CSV table of C-alpha atoms in Angstrom, one decimal:
chain,number,residue,atom,x,y,z
A,1,MET,CA,-21.5,20.6,8.7
A,2,CYS,CA,-19.6,17.7,10.8
A,3,CYS,CA,-20.3,15.5,7.8
A,4,SER,CA,-19.1,17.7,5.3
A,5,VAL,CA,-15.5,18.2,6.6
A,6,ARG,CA,-15.6,14.3,7.3
A,7,PHE,CA,-16.2,13.9,4.0
A,8,ARG,CA,-13.4,16.5,2.7
A,9,LYS,CA,-11.2,14.3,5.3
A,10,SER,CA,-12.0,11.2,3.6
A,11,ALA,CA,-11.7,12.8,0.1
A,12,GLY,CA,-7.9,13.9,1.2
A,13,LEU,CA,-6.9,10.5,2.6
A,14,ALA,CA,-8.4,7.9,0.7
A,15,SER,CA,-6.6,10.3,-2.4
A,16,ARG,CA,-3.6,8.6,-0.9
A,17,GLY,CA,-4.2,4.7,-2.0
A,18,GLY,CA,-3.3,5.4,-5.5
A,19,ASP,CA,0.3,6.6,-4.4
A,20,ALA,CA,1.8,3.4,-5.3
A,21,CYS,CA,0.5,3.6,-8.8
A,22,ALA,CA,3.9,5.3,-10.3
A,23,PRO,CA,6.5,2.9,-8.8
A,24,ALA,CA,3.7,-0.5,-9.4
A,25,GLU,CA,4.1,0.6,-13.5
A,26,LYS,CA,7.6,1.3,-13.2
A,27,ILE,CA,8.2,-2.1,-12.2
A,28,MET,CA,5.7,-4.0,-14.6
A,29,THR,CA,6.6,-1.9,-17.6
A,30,THR,CA,10.2,-1.1,-17.4
A,31,ASP,CA,13.7,-3.3,-17.6
A,32,TYR,CA,16.2,-3.3,-14.7
A,33,VAL,CA,19.9,-3.2,-15.9
A,34,ARG,CA,22.4,-4.9,-14.2
A,35,GLU,CA,26.3,-4.4,-14.9
A,36,SER,CA,28.0,-7.4,-15.6
A,37,THR,CA,32.1,-7.1,-15.7
A,38,SER,CA,33.6,-8.8,-18.1
A,39,ILE,CA,36.1,-12.2,-17.4
A,40,GLY,CA,39.4,-10.9,-16.5
A,41,GLY,CA,38.9,-8.1,-14.3
A,42,ASP,CA,39.1,-5.6,-16.9
A,43,GLU,CA,37.0,-2.3,-16.5
A,44,ALA,CA,34.5,-3.2,-19.8
A,45,SER,CA,31.3,-4.3,-18.9
A,46,ASN,CA,28.2,-5.5,-20.5
A,47,ALA,CA,24.5,-4.4,-19.1
A,48,VAL,CA,22.0,-7.2,-18.8
A,49,ARG,CA,18.4,-5.9,-18.8
A,50,GLU,CA,16.1,-7.8,-17.3
A,51,ARG,CA,12.0,-7.1,-16.8
A,52,PHE,CA,10.1,-8.7,-14.0
A,53,THR,CA,7.0,-10.3,-14.5
A,54,ASP,CA,5.4,-11.9,-11.3
A,55,SER,CA,2.6,-10.0,-10.5
A,56,GLN,CA,1.8,-12.3,-7.6
A,57,PHE,CA,4.9,-11.3,-5.8
A,58,LEU,CA,4.1,-7.7,-5.6
A,59,VAL,CA,0.9,-8.7,-4.5
A,60,PHE,CA,2.5,-10.7,-1.7
A,61,ALA,CA,5.0,-8.4,-1.0
A,62,ASN,CA,2.1,-5.3,-0.2
A,63,ARG,CA,-0.1,-7.7,1.8
A,64,PHE,CA,3.3,-8.3,4.3
A,65,VAL,CA,3.5,-4.7,4.7
A,66,ALA,CA,0.4,-4.0,5.3
A,67,LEU,CA,-0.2,-6.8,7.4
A,68,VAL,CA,3.1,-5.9,9.7
A,69,LEU,CA,1.6,-2.1,10.0
A,70,SER,CA,-1.6,-3.1,10.9
A,71,SER,CA,-0.5,-5.8,13.2
A,72,CYS,CA,1.6,-2.7,14.6
A,73,VAL,CA,-1.2,-0.4,14.8
A,74,MET,CA,-3.2,-3.0,16.8
A,75,CYS,CA,-0.8,-3.3,19.5
A,76,CYS,CA,-0.6,0.6,20.1
A,77,ARG,CA,-4.4,0.6,20.6
A,78,ARG,CA,-6.8,-0.6,23.1
A,79,PRO,CA,-8.2,-3.7,22.2
A,80,ASP,CA,-11.5,-3.6,20.4
A,81,GLU,CA,-15.0,-5.3,21.8
A,82,ARG,CA,-16.5,-5.7,18.4
A,83,LEU,CA,-15.2,-9.0,16.4
A,84,ALA,CA,-16.5,-10.0,13.0
A,85,PRO,CA,-16.0,-14.1,12.0
A,86,LEU,CA,-12.8,-14.7,10.6
A,87,TYR,CA,-13.5,-17.2,7.9
A,88,LYS,CA,-15.2,-13.1,6.8
A,89,PHE,CA,-12.4,-12.1,6.2
A,90,SER,CA,-11.5,-14.7,3.8
A,91,TYR,CA,-13.4,-13.9,0.8
A,92,ALA,CA,-12.8,-10.0,0.4
A,93,SER,CA,-9.2,-11.4,0.6
A,94,LEU,CA,-9.5,-13.6,-2.4
A,95,SER,CA,-11.2,-11.3,-4.2
A,96,ASN,CA,-8.8,-8.2,-3.4
A,97,ILE,CA,-5.9,-10.8,-4.2
A,98,LEU,CA,-7.5,-11.7,-7.4
A,99,SER,CA,-8.2,-7.7,-8.5
A,100,SER,CA,-4.8,-6.8,-8.0
A,101,TRP,CA,-3.3,-9.5,-10.0
A,102,CYS,CA,-5.6,-8.2,-12.6
A,103,GLN,CA,-4.5,-4.8,-12.2
A,104,TYR,CA,-0.8,-5.4,-12.2
A,105,GLU,CA,-1.2,-8.2,-15.3
A,106,ALA,CA,-2.8,-5.5,-17.6
A,107,LEU,CA,-0.4,-3.0,-17.4
A,108,LYS,CA,1.7,-5.6,-19.7
A,109,PHE,CA,-0.7,-5.3,-22.2
A,110,ILE,CA,-2.2,-1.5,-21.3
A,111,THR,CA,-1.0,2.1,-20.9
A,112,PHE,CA,-1.3,3.0,-17.5
A,113,PRO,CA,-3.4,6.3,-18.5
A,114,THR,CA,-6.1,3.8,-20.2
A,115,GLN,CA,-6.0,1.1,-17.3
A,116,VAL,CA,-6.7,4.4,-14.5
A,117,LEU,CA,-9.6,5.6,-17.2
A,118,CYS,CA,-11.0,2.0,-16.9
A,119,LYS,CA,-10.9,2.3,-13.4
A,120,ALA,CA,-12.6,5.0,-13.6
A,121,SER,CA,-15.8,3.3,-14.7
A,122,LYS,CA,-16.0,0.9,-11.7
A,123,VAL,CA,-18.8,2.6,-10.2
A,124,LEU,CA,-21.6,1.1,-12.5
A,125,PRO,CA,-19.9,-2.4,-11.0
A,126,VAL,CA,-19.7,-1.0,-7.8
A,127,MET,CA,-23.5,-0.4,-7.6
A,128,VAL,CA,-24.7,-3.8,-9.2
A,129,MET,CA,-23.1,-5.7,-6.9
A,130,GLY,CA,-24.1,-3.4,-4.2
A,131,ARG,CA,-27.3,-4.8,-5.5
A,132,PHE,CA,-27.3,-8.4,-5.0
A,133,ILE,CA,-24.7,-8.3,-1.7
A,134,GLN,CA,-26.4,-5.0,0.3
A,135,HIS,CA,-29.4,-4.7,-1.2
A,136,LYS,CA,-28.6,-1.7,-2.0
A,137,THR,CA,-31.4,0.4,-4.2
A,138,TYR,CA,-30.5,3.4,-6.2
A,139,SER,CA,-32.2,6.1,-9.1
A,140,ALA,CA,-32.3,6.0,-12.2
A,141,ARG,CA,-30.0,9.5,-12.4
A,142,GLN,CA,-27.6,7.4,-10.4
A,143,TYR,CA,-27.9,4.5,-13.1
A,144,VAL,CA,-27.0,7.0,-15.7
A,145,SER,CA,-24.5,8.7,-14.4
A,146,ALA,CA,-22.6,5.2,-14.2
A,147,LEU,CA,-23.5,4.4,-17.3
A,148,LEU,CA,-22.4,7.0,-19.0
A,149,ILE,CA,-18.8,7.0,-16.9
A,150,THR,CA,-18.1,3.5,-18.3
A,151,MET,CA,-19.1,4.1,-21.9
A,152,VAL,CA,-16.8,6.7,-22.2
A,153,THR,CA,-13.7,4.4,-20.3
A,154,SER,CA,-13.8,1.6,-22.4
A,155,ASP,CA,-11.3,2.0,-24.8
A,156,ALA,CA,-8.3,-0.8,-23.7
A,157,THR,CA,-6.4,-1.9,-26.4
A,158,THR,CA,-6.1,-5.6,-26.4
A,159,VAL,CA,-8.4,-8.6,-25.8
A,160,SER,CA,-6.0,-9.6,-22.6
A,161,GLY,CA,-5.9,-5.8,-21.5
A,162,VAL,CA,-10.1,-6.2,-21.8
A,163,ILE,CA,-10.4,-9.6,-20.3
A,164,LEU,CA,-7.8,-8.4,-17.0
A,165,MET,CA,-9.3,-4.9,-16.5
A,166,ILE,CA,-12.8,-6.5,-16.5
A,167,GLY,CA,-11.6,-9.0,-13.9
A,168,TYR,CA,-10.1,-6.0,-12.2
A,169,LEU,CA,-13.8,-4.6,-12.0
A,170,THR,CA,-15.6,-7.4,-11.2
A,171,PHE,CA,-13.4,-8.5,-8.2
A,172,ASP,CA,-12.5,-5.1,-6.4
A,173,SER,CA,-16.5,-3.9,-6.7
A,174,PHE,CA,-17.1,-7.8,-4.7
A,175,THR,CA,-14.4,-6.8,-2.1
A,176,ALA,CA,-15.8,-3.2,-1.7
A,177,ASN,CA,-19.2,-4.3,-1.0
A,178,TRP,CA,-18.2,-7.3,1.7
A,179,GLN,CA,-16.2,-5.0,3.2
A,180,SER,CA,-19.0,-2.2,3.7
A,181,ALA,CA,-21.0,-5.5,4.3
A,182,LEU,CA,-18.9,-6.0,7.2
A,183,PHE,CA,-18.4,-2.4,8.6
A,184,ARG,CA,-22.1,-2.4,8.5
A,185,ASN,CA,-23.1,-5.9,10.5
A,186,TYR,CA,-20.4,-6.2,13.0
A,187,ARG,CA,-19.1,-2.6,13.3
A,188,ILE,CA,-15.6,-3.6,13.0
A,189,SER,CA,-12.5,-0.9,13.3
A,190,THR,CA,-10.6,-0.6,10.0
A,191,VAL,CA,-7.3,-1.7,12.1
A,192,GLN,CA,-9.5,-5.0,12.0
A,193,MET,CA,-10.5,-5.0,8.6
A,194,MET,CA,-6.7,-4.4,7.1
A,195,PHE,CA,-5.5,-7.3,9.8
A,196,GLY,CA,-7.9,-9.9,8.7
A,197,VAL,CA,-8.0,-9.4,5.3
A,198,ASN,CA,-4.0,-9.3,4.5
A,199,ALA,CA,-3.4,-12.0,7.1
A,200,PHE,CA,-5.7,-14.4,4.5
A,201,SER,CA,-4.2,-12.8,1.5
A,202,PHE,CA,-0.4,-12.5,2.6
A,203,VAL,CA,-0.8,-16.7,3.9
A,204,LEU,CA,-2.9,-17.2,0.7
A,205,THR,CA,-0.4,-15.7,-1.9
A,206,LEU,CA,2.7,-17.0,0.2
A,207,VAL,CA,1.0,-20.5,0.0
A,208,THR,CA,0.8,-19.4,-3.8
A,209,LEU,CA,4.7,-18.8,-5.1
A,210,VAL,CA,5.9,-21.6,-2.8
A,211,GLN,CA,3.5,-23.9,-5.0
A,212,GLN,CA,4.3,-22.5,-7.9
A,213,ASN,CA,8.5,-22.4,-7.2
A,214,SER,CA,8.3,-18.2,-8.1
A,215,LEU,CA,9.0,-17.3,-4.9
A,216,SER,CA,13.1,-18.0,-5.0
A,217,ALA,CA,12.9,-16.3,-8.6
A,218,SER,CA,11.7,-13.8,-7.5
A,219,VAL,CA,14.3,-13.3,-4.2
A,220,ALA,CA,17.1,-13.8,-6.8
A,221,PHE,CA,15.6,-11.0,-9.3
A,222,PHE,CA,15.9,-8.8,-6.0
A,223,SER,CA,19.1,-10.1,-5.0
A,224,ARG,CA,20.4,-8.5,-8.2
A,225,HIS,CA,18.6,-5.3,-8.5
A,226,SER,CA,18.6,-3.4,-5.5
A,227,SER,CA,16.6,-0.8,-7.4
A,228,PHE,CA,14.1,-3.5,-7.5
A,229,GLY,CA,13.9,-3.8,-4.3
A,230,LEU,CA,13.4,0.1,-3.5
A,231,ASP,CA,10.4,-0.1,-5.8
A,232,VAL,CA,8.9,-2.5,-4.0
A,233,LEU,CA,9.1,-1.2,-0.7
A,234,ALA,CA,7.9,2.1,-1.8
A,235,THR,CA,4.6,0.6,-3.6
A,236,SER,CA,4.4,-2.2,-0.7
A,237,VAL,CA,4.6,0.9,1.5
A,238,ALA,CA,2.3,3.4,-0.5
A,239,SER,CA,-0.1,0.5,-0.8
A,240,ALA,CA,-0.2,-0.2,3.3
A,241,VAL,CA,-0.8,3.0,4.3
A,242,GLY,CA,-3.2,3.6,1.4
A,243,GLN,CA,-5.5,0.6,3.0
A,244,LEU,CA,-6.1,2.9,6.3
A,245,PHE,CA,-7.7,5.6,4.5
A,246,ILE,CA,-9.1,2.9,2.2
A,247,PHE,CA,-10.7,1.1,5.2
A,248,TYR,CA,-11.6,4.4,6.6
A,249,THR,CA,-13.9,5.9,3.7
A,250,VAL,CA,-15.2,2.9,2.9
A,251,SER,CA,-16.6,2.4,6.3
A,252,GLU,CA,-17.9,6.2,7.0
A,253,PHE,CA,-19.5,6.1,3.3
A,254,GLY,CA,-19.9,2.6,1.7
A,255,ALA,CA,-18.7,1.8,-1.1
A,256,VAL,CA,-19.7,3.7,-4.0
A,257,THR,CA,-18.7,7.1,-2.5
A,258,PHE,CA,-15.1,5.4,-2.0
A,259,THR,CA,-15.6,4.8,-5.8
A,260,ILE,CA,-16.5,8.3,-6.7
A,261,ILE,CA,-13.6,9.8,-4.7
A,262,MET,CA,-11.1,7.3,-6.4
A,263,ALA,CA,-12.2,8.3,-9.6
A,264,VAL,CA,-11.6,11.5,-8.7
A,265,ARG,CA,-8.1,11.0,-8.3
A,266,GLN,CA,-7.6,9.1,-11.1
A,267,ALA,CA,-6.7,13.0,-13.0
A,268,LEU,CA,-4.0,12.9,-11.2
A,269,SER,CA,-2.5,9.6,-11.8
A,270,ILE,CA,-2.9,10.3,-15.6
A,271,PHE,CA,-1.1,13.3,-15.5
A,272,LEU,CA,1.6,11.9,-13.3
A,273,SER,CA,2.4,9.0,-15.4
A,274,CYS,CA,1.9,11.0,-18.8
A,275,LEU,CA,4.8,13.7,-17.3
A,276,ILE,CA,7.0,10.5,-15.7
A,277,TYR,CA,6.5,7.8,-19.0
A,278,ARG,CA,5.8,10.3,-21.3
A,279,HIS,CA,2.5,7.9,-22.3
A,280,ARG,CA,0.5,10.3,-25.0
A,281,ILE,CA,-3.3,10.4,-24.9
A,282,ALA,CA,-5.2,10.8,-28.1
A,283,VAL,CA,-8.1,13.6,-28.0
A,284,ARG,CA,-10.7,10.9,-27.8
A,285,GLY,CA,-9.4,9.8,-24.2
A,286,ILE,CA,-9.2,13.7,-23.5
A,287,ALA,CA,-12.7,14.7,-24.4
A,288,GLY,CA,-12.9,10.9,-22.2
A,289,ILE,CA,-11.5,12.5,-19.3
A,290,ILE,CA,-13.4,15.3,-19.3
A,291,ILE,CA,-16.9,13.7,-20.2
A,292,VAL,CA,-15.8,11.1,-16.8
A,293,PHE,CA,-15.5,14.1,-14.1
A,294,CYS,CA,-18.7,16.1,-15.5
A,295,SER,CA,-20.7,12.7,-15.0
A,296,ILE,CA,-19.3,12.6,-11.4
A,297,PHE,CA,-19.8,16.1,-10.3
A,298,LEU,CA,-23.6,15.9,-12.2
A,299,ARG,CA,-23.9,12.9,-10.0
A,300,ILE,CA,-22.9,14.7,-6.9
A,301,TYR,CA,-25.4,17.7,-8.1
A,302,TRP,CA,-28.2,15.4,-8.1
A,303,ASN,CA,-27.3,13.6,-4.5
A,304,ARG,CA,-26.9,16.6,-2.9
A,305,SER,CA,-30.9,18.0,-4.5
A,306,ARG,CA,-32.1,14.8,-3.4
A,307,ARG,CA,-31.1,15.3,0.5
A,308,ARG,CA,-31.9,19.0,0.0
A,309,THR,CA,-35.5,18.2,-1.2
A,310,GLY,CA,-35.9,15.2,1.5
A,311,THR,CA,-35.2,17.7,4.1
A,312,ALA,CA,-37.3,20.0,2.6
A,313,VAL,CA,-40.2,17.7,2.8
A,314,SER,CA,-39.5,16.9,6.7
A,315,LEU,CA,-39.3,20.2,7.6
A,316,GLN,CA,-43.0,20.9,6.5
A,317,LYS,CA,-44.2,17.6,8.3
A,318,THR,CA,-42.8,19.0,11.0
């Protein structure tokens, strides 16, 4: 009973991890308008349209806000006794940066609903990565359901979009499994994980932006468009708060369970994106969504049946 309550709580909390999607899509796919008054001071003005293209700056802003939030939480709590080697966080940090970059860049080539469907296929890569990193074993039924989800969601529209989403799935699958292994091996808290990963991510993205001379360009874009700053802030805050729930879910239930929860959340993301940005989903896409969620619930049913069988066998032995 307690586990069921915790699972429902975790599912509700983890669903908030994707609340940053709507402003992120707006940032990467829409033009920001700046009113440029003509010379002479008359009332006539020319609208200047600009589109923001630096995905790395969005990653930097998200990690900075997450680092500040985790630092504040750690200062308000009693110091944790369990610690993990600091360098262990760098692996998850690097893979997290790369997955976020691929995710934002992909929005330049594919629509958000298509990206969301691709994300739903993450179950199979997470299982494969878990096999190598955590030496986990899965039943044939679990692989079949994961393969079914993957097959019906692979409908990206461009080669660049496909490559970027493959990169996202690979790096994000590694991140979830590596974090799950850290939770299991060192028993650290979710706040420790959040602080460690984002500390490395903040430094790495800052160094990259400075080296590429793109930080000043992003700041200049921010100064020209106040609405851009609000969108970045909304994305960063939602992402930071969502990280707390994500790390809690991974620590309590593991990477695969978290991935399934997030796959269910994708339906709401698709609905909101189509409603706000007027995307159209073909019949094939609608059929794919139905098959995805049928596969997910079938997987849950199989897991529940297996646990009941195991419980019945153990009771008979006693």
